[in-house]
Short mmCIF file of C-alpha atoms and ligand atoms in Angstrom, two decimals:
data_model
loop_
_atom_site.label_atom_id
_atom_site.label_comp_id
_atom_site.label_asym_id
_atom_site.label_seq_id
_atom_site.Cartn_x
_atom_site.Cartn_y
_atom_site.Cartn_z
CA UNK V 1 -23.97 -26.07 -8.10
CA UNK V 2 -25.93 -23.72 -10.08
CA UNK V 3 -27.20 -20.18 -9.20
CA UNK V 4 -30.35 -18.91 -8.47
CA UNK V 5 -31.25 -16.39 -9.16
CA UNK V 6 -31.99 -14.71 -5.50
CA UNK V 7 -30.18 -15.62 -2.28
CA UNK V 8 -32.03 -14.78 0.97
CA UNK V 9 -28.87 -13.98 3.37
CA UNK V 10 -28.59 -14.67 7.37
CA UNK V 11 -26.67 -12.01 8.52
CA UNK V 12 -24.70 -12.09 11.27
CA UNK V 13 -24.78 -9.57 14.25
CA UNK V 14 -21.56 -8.22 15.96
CA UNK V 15 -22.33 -6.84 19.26
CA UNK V 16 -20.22 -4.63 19.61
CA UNK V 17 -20.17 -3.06 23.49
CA UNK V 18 -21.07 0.75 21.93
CA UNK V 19 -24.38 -1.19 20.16
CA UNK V 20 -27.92 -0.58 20.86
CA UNK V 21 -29.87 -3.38 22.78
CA UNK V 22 -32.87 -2.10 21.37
CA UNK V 23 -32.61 -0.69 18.25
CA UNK V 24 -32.51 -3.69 15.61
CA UNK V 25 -35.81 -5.11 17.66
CA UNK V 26 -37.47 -1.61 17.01
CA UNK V 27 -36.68 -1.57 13.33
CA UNK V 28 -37.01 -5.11 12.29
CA UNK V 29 -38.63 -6.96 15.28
CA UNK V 30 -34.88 -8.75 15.53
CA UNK V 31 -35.41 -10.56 19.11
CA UNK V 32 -32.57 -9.90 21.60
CA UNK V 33 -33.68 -12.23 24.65
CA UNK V 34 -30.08 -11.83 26.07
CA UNK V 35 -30.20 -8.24 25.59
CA UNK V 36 -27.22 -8.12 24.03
CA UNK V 37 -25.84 -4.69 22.38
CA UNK V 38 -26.43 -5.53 18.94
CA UNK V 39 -24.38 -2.55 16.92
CA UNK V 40 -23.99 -3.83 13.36
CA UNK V 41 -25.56 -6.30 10.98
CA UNK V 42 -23.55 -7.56 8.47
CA UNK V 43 -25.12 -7.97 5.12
CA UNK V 44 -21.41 -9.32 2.57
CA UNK V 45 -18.82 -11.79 2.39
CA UNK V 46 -16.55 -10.84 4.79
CA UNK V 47 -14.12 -13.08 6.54
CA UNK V 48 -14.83 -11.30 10.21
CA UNK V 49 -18.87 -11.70 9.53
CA UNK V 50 -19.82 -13.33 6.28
CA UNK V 51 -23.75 -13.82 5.24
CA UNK V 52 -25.49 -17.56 5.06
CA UNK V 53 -27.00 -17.90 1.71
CA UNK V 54 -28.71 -21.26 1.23
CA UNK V 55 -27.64 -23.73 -1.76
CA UNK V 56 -28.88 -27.03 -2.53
CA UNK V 57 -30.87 -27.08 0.81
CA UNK V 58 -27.48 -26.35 2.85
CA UNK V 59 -26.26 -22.89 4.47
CA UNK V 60 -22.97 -21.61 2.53
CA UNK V 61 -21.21 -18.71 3.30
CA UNK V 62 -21.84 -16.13 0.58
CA UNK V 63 -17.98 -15.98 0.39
CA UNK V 64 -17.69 -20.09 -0.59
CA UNK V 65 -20.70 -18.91 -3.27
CA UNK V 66 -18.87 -16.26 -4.70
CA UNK V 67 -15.59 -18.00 -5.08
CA UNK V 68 -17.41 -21.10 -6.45
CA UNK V 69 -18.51 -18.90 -9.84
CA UNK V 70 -16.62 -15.25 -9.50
CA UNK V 71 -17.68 -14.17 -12.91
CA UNK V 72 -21.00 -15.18 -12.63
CA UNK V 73 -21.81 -13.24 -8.78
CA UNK V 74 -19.44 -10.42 -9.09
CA UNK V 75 -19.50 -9.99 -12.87
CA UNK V 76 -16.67 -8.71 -14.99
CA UNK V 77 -15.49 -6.11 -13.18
CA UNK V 78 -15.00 -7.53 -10.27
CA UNK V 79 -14.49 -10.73 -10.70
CA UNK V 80 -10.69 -10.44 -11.14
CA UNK V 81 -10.26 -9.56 -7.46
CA UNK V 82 -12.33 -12.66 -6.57
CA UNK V 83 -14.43 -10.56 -3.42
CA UNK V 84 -17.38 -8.91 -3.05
CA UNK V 85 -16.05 -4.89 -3.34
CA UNK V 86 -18.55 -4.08 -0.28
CA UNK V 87 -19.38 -4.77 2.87
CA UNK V 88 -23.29 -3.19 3.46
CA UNK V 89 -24.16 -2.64 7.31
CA UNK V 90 -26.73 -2.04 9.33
CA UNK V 91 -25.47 0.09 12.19
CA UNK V 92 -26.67 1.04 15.59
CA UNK V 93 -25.05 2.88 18.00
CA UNK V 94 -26.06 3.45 21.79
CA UNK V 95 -22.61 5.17 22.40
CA UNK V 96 -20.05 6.93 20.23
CA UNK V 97 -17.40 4.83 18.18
CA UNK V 98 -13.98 6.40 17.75
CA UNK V 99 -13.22 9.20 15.94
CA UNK V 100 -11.17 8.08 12.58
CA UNK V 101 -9.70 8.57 9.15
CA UNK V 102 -9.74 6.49 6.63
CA UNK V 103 -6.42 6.13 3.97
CA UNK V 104 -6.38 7.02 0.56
CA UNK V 105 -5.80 3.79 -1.73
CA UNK V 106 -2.15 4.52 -2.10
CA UNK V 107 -1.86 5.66 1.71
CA UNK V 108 -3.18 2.09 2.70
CA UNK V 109 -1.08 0.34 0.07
CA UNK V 110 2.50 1.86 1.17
CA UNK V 111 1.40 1.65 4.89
CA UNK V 112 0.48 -1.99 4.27
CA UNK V 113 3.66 -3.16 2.79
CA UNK V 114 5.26 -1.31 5.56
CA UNK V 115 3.31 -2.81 8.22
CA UNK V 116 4.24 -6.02 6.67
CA UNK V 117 7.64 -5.24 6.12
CA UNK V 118 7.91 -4.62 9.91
CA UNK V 119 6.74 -8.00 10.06
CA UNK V 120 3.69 -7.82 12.54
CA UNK V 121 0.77 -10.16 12.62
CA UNK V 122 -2.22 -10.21 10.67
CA UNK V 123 -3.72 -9.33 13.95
CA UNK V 124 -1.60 -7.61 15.93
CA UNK V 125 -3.05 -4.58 17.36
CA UNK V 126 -0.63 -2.19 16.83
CA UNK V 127 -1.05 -2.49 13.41
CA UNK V 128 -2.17 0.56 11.56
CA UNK V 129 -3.27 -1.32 8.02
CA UNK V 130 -5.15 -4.32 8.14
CA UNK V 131 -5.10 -4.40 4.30
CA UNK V 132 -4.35 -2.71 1.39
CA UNK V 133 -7.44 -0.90 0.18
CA UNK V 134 -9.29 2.36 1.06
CA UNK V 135 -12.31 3.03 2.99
CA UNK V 136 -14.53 5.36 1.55
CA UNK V 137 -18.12 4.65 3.44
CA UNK V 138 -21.57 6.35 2.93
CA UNK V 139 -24.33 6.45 5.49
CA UNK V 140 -28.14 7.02 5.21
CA UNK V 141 -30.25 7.74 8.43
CA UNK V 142 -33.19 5.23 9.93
CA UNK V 143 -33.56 7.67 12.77
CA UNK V 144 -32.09 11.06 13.71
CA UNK V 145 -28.31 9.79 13.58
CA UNK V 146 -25.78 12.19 15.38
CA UNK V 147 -22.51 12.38 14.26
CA UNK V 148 -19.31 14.52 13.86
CA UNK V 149 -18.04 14.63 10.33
CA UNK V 150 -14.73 16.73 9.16
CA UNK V 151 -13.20 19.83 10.43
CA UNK V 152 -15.12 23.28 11.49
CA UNK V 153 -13.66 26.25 9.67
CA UNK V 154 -10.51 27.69 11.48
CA UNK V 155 -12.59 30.94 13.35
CA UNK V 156 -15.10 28.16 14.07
CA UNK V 157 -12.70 26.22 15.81
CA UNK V 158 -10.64 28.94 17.65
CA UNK V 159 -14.04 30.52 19.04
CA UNK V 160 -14.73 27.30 20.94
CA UNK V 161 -11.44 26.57 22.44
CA UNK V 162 -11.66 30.30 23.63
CA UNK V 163 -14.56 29.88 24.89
CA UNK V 164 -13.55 27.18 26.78
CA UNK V 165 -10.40 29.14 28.09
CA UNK V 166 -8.23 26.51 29.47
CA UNK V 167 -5.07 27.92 30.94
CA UNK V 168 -3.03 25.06 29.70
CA UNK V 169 -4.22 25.14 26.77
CA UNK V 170 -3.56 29.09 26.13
CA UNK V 171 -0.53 28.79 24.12
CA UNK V 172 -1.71 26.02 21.74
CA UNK V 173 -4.48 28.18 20.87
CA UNK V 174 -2.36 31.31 20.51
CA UNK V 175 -0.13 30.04 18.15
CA UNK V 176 -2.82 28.41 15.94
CA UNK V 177 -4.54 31.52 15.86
CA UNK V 178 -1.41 33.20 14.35
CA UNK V 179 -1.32 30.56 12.01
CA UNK V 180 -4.70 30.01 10.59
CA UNK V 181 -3.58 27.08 7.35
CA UNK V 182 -3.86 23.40 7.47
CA UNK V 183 -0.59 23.46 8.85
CA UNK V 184 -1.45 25.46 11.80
CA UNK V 185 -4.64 23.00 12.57
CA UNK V 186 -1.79 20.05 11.88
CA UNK V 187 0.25 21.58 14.94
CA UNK V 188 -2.90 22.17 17.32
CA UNK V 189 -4.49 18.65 16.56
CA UNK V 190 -1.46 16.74 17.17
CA UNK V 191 -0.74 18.97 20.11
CA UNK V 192 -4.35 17.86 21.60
CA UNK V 193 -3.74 14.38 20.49
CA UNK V 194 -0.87 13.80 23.04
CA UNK V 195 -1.31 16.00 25.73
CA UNK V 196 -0.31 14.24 28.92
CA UNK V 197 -0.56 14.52 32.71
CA UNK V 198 -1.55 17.96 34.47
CA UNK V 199 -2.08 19.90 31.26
CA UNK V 200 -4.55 17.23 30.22
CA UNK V 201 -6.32 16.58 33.18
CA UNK V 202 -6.80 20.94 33.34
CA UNK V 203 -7.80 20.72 29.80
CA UNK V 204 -10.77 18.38 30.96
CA UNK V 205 -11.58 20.44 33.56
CA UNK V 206 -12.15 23.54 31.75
CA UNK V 207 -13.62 21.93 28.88
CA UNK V 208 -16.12 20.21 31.44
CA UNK V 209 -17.01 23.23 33.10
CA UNK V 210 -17.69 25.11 29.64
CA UNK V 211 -20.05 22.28 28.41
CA UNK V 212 -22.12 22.67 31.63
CA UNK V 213 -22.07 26.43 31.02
CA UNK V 214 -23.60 25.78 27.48
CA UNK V 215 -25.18 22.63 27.75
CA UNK V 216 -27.98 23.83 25.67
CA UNK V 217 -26.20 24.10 22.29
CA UNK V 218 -25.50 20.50 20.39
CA UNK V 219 -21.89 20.94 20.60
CA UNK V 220 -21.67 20.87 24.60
CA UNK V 221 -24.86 18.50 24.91
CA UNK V 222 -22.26 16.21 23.15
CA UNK V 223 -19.13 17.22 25.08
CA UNK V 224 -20.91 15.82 28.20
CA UNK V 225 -22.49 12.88 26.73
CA UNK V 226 -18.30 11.79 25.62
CA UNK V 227 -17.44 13.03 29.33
CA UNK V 228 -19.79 9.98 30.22
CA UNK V 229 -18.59 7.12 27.40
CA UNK V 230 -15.13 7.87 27.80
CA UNK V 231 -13.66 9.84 30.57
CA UNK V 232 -10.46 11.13 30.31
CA UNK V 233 -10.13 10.80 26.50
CA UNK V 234 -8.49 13.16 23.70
CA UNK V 235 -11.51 12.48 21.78
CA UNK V 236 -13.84 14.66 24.59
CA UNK V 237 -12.25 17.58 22.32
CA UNK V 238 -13.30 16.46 18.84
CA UNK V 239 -16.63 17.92 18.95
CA UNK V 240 -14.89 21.22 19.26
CA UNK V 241 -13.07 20.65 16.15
CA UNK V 242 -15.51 18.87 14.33
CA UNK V 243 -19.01 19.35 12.86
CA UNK V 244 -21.69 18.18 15.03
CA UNK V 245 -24.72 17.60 12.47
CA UNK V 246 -27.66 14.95 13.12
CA UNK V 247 -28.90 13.77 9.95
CA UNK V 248 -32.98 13.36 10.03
CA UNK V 249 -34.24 9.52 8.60
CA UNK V 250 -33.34 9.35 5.18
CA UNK V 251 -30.38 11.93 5.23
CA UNK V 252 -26.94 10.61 3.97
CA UNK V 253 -23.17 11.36 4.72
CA UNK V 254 -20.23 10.29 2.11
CA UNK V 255 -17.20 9.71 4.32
CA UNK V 256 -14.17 10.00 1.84
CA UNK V 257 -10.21 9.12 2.80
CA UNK V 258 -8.54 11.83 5.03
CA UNK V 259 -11.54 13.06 6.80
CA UNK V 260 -12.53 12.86 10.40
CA UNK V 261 -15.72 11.73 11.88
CA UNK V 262 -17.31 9.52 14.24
CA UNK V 263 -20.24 8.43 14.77
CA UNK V 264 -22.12 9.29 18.10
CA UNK V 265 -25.63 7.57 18.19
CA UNK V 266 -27.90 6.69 16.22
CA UNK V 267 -29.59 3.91 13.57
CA UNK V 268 -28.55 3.57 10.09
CA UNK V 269 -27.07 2.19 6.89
CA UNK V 270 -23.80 1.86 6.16
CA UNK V 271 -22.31 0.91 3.46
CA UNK V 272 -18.12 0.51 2.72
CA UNK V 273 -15.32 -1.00 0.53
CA UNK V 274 -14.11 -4.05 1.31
CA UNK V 275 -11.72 -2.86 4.40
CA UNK V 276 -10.82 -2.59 7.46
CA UNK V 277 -8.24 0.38 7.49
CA UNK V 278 -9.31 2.85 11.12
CA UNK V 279 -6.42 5.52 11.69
CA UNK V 280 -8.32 6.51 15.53
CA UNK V 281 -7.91 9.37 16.56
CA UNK V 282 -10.12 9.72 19.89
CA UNK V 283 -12.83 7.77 21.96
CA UNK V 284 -11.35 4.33 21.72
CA UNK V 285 -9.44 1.90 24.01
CA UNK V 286 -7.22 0.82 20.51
CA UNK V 287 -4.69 1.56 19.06
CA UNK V 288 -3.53 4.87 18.24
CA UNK V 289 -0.67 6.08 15.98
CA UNK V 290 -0.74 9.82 15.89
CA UNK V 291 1.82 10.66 13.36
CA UNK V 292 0.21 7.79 10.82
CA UNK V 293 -3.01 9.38 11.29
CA UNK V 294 -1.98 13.21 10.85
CA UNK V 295 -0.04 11.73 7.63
CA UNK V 296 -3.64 10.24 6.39
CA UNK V 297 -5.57 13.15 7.64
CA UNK V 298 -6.59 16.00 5.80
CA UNK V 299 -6.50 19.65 8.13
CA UNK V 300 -8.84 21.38 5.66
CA UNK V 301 -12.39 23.24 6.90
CA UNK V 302 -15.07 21.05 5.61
CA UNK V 303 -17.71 23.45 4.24
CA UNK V 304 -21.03 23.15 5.87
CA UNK V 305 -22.76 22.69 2.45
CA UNK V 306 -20.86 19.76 2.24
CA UNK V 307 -21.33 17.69 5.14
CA UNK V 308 -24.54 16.01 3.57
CA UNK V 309 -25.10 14.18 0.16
CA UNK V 310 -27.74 15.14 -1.47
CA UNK V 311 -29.01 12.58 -3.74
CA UNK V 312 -29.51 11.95 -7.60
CA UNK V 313 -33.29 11.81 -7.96
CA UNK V 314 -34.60 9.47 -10.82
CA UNK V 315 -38.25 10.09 -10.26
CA UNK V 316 -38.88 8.88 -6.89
CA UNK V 317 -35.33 6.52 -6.61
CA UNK V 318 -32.92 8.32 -4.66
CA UNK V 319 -29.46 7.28 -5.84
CA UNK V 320 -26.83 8.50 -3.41
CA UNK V 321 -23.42 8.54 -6.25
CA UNK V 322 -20.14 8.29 -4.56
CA UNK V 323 -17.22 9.46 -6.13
CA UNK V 324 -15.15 5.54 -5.93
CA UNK V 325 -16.05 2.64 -7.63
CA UNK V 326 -16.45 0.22 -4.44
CA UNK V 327 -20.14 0.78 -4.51
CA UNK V 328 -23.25 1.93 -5.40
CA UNK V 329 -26.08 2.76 -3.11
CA UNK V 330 -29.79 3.50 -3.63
CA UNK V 331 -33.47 3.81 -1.96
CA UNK V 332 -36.19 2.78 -3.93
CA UNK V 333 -39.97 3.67 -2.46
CA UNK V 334 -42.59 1.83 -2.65
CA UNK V 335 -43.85 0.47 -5.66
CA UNK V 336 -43.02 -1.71 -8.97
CA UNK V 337 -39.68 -1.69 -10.36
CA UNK V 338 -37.97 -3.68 -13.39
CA UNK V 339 -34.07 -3.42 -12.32
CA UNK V 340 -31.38 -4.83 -13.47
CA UNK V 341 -27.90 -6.17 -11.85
CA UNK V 342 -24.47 -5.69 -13.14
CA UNK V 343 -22.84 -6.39 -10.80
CA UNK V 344 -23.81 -8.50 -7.22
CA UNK V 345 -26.44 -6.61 -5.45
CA UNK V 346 -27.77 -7.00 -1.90
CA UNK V 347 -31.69 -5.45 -1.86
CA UNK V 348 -32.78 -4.80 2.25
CA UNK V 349 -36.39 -4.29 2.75
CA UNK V 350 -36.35 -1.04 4.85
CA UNK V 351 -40.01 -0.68 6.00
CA UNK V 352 -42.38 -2.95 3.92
CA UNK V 353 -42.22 -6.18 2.49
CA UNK V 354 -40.24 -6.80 -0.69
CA UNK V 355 -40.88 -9.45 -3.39
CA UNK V 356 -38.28 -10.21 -6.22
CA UNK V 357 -39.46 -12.25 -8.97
CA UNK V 358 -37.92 -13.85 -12.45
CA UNK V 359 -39.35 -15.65 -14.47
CA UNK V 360 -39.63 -19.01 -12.39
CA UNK V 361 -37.71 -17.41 -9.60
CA UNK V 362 -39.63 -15.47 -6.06
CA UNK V 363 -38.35 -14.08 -2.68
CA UNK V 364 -39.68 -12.25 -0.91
CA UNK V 365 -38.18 -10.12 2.25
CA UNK V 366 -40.07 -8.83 5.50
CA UNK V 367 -38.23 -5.37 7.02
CA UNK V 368 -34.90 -5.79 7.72
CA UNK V 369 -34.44 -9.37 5.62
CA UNK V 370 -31.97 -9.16 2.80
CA UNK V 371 -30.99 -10.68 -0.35
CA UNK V 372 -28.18 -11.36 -2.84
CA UNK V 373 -28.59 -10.82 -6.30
CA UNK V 374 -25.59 -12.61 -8.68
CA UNK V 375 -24.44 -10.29 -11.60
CA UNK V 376 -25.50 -12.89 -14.07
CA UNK V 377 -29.13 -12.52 -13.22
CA UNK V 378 -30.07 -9.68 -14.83
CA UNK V 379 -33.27 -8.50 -15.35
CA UNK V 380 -35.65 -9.10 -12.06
CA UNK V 381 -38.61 -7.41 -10.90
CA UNK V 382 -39.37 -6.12 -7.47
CA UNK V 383 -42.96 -5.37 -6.12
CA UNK V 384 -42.38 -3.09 -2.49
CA UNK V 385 -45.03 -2.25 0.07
CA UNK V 386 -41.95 -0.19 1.43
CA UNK V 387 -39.05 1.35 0.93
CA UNK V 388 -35.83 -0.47 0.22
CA UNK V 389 -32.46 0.05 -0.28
CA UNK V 390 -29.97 -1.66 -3.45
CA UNK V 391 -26.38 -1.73 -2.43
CA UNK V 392 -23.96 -2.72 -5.57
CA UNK V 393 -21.31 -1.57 -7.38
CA UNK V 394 -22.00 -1.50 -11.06
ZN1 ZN R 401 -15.36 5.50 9.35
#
């Protein structure tokens, strides 16, 4: 077979129980006659949700086209590992999805081979590494998008548990305050993370009554929402530790490894490398290895100024430049542009419709409709009525 020089994609949905039944209809007039949570659309070539791209009049997975001519989708760089280095998402969450961390690249690779050493399944769910890469991820608002996103600063943290004054919790909190360092927050997470029995369920109780007390401030306002989603879960303290920040449409987060976050509602892009690695650490049924995740987690303050990426402006294109080499990710407005791939590309129309033309090649994309670009096509023209966004990692 020979390549085109576009792909349109059919993307598969994962309905996740936490997804919105509305959302995807709202943004791209996606029908949901089952209504059906519908929390993520998968826009790659991965084996748990890979893309249809047609060729020769039949539907291939984008993963058979890739292998089929490495070089000539994924280009040089990444044709050597044989796999698209990204996995691009819409996401749409009704209700939260666990707190996490992500490893480093050398966390995941050690904890891996260990997990493999240990000899469990590919599947089982007590594993902790599902494979041996990181999981940086970036995400860029559709609508207001709530989420909690590294730790508050020490004081920060310390003035809410105060506030919340839970008699079993008293000592914790006294000794972290005497010990204000990474270290300190180390001891009072972990010490959160496994509390058990009466001290727990007196924990709740006082951190329940303290969000009704203060409903009105975002923090609380969350705490109860959680209270609802997932009674009687360690995570119903992580907006106490964590920032609480809504991005507004078009606002982006860079998730690095070691940081916790989760996100609590909200529509959005996401895009991630090629992984599955989730240390949890709260609001989740799964799996959870405490002493794996404190070992991938880092107990720094994350500075307020820091919680948002700002992006690179090149005249009206907003590139949004992460700091790994998985991916690229950009919003283009409306408009003409002449672009060029070096690597595979997937282009989403976000809110318009979205040609791509070469000479003797056309797509074009209504709102939410994707395609794949090979490498080897190179120079390609798009004409938007809208804004879209380029995912890629060259
Ligand atoms: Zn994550």
């Amino acid at each position: 077979m020979s390549l085109n020089a576009f792909y349109r994609m059919t993307n598969p949905v994962q309905h996740y129980e936490w997804g919105s039944r509305t959302a995807l209809t709202t943004l791209f007039g996606l029908p949901n006659p089952e209504g059906a949570p519908q929390a993520e659309l998968w826009m790659g070539a991965h084996p748990n949700g890979c893309s249809l791209v047609e060729v020769d009049g039949a539907p291939t997975r984008l993963a058979d086209l890739i292998a089929a001519h490495p070089e000539a989708t994924l280009g040089a760089s990444a044709a050597p590992v044989g796999a698209l280095p990204f996995l691009f998402k819409v996401l749409c969450a009704e209700k939260a999805l666990s707190v996490q961390v992500h490893p480093s690249k050398g966390q995941a690779q050690a904890g891996f081979a260990r997990d493999n050493a240990a000899g469990l399944a590919a599947n089982a769910p007590n594993r902790n590494y599902r494979d041996d890469n990181h999981k940086p991820e970036l995400v860029f608002a559709l609508t207001p998008y709530q989420a909690m996103n590294g730790f508050r600063d020490f004081a920060a943290i310390l003035a809410l548990f105060q506030l919340v004054a839970a008699p079993s919790l008293a000592s914790l909190v006294s000794a972290f305050a005497a010990e204000q360092t990474p270290s300190g927050l180390a001891c009072f997470f972990r010490a959160l993370l496994t509390l058990q029995g009466h001290a727990k369920e007196e924990a709740f109780a006082a951190l329940h009554a303290a969000a009704m007390a203060h409903r009105e401030e975002e923090t609380f306002a969350a705490v109860l929402d959680l209270f609802e989603q997932y009674p009687g879960d360690v995570g119903l303290f992580a907006p106490l530790l964590l920032h609480v920040v809504t991005l507004a449409p078009g606002q982006a987060m860079y998730l690095g490894a070691g940081t916790p976050h989760a996100y609590i509602r909200g529509a959005g892009l996401e895009i991630m490398a090629n992984s599955d690695n989730v240390l949890r650490a709260g609001l989740t049924g799964k799996h959870m290895d405490v002493e794996e995740l404190l070992s991938c987690t880092r107990c720094e303050p994350t500075p307020a100024e820091k919680i948002m990426l700002a992006p690179r402006l090149e005249g009206a294109v907003q590139h949004f430049d992460v700091p790994v080499p998985d991916f690229t990710f950009s919003v283009y407005p409306a408009g003409q542009h002449e672009l060029h791939s070096a690597s595979a590309e997937v282009l989403l129309a976000i809110d318009g419709e979205l040609s791509l033309v070469q000479e003797g090649a056309s797509l074009s994309l209504q709102p939410g409709q994707s395609a794949f670009v090979p490498a080897v096509t190179g120079c390609y023209r798009v004409q938007a009525k809208g804004r879209f966004a380029r995912a890629g990692n060259g």
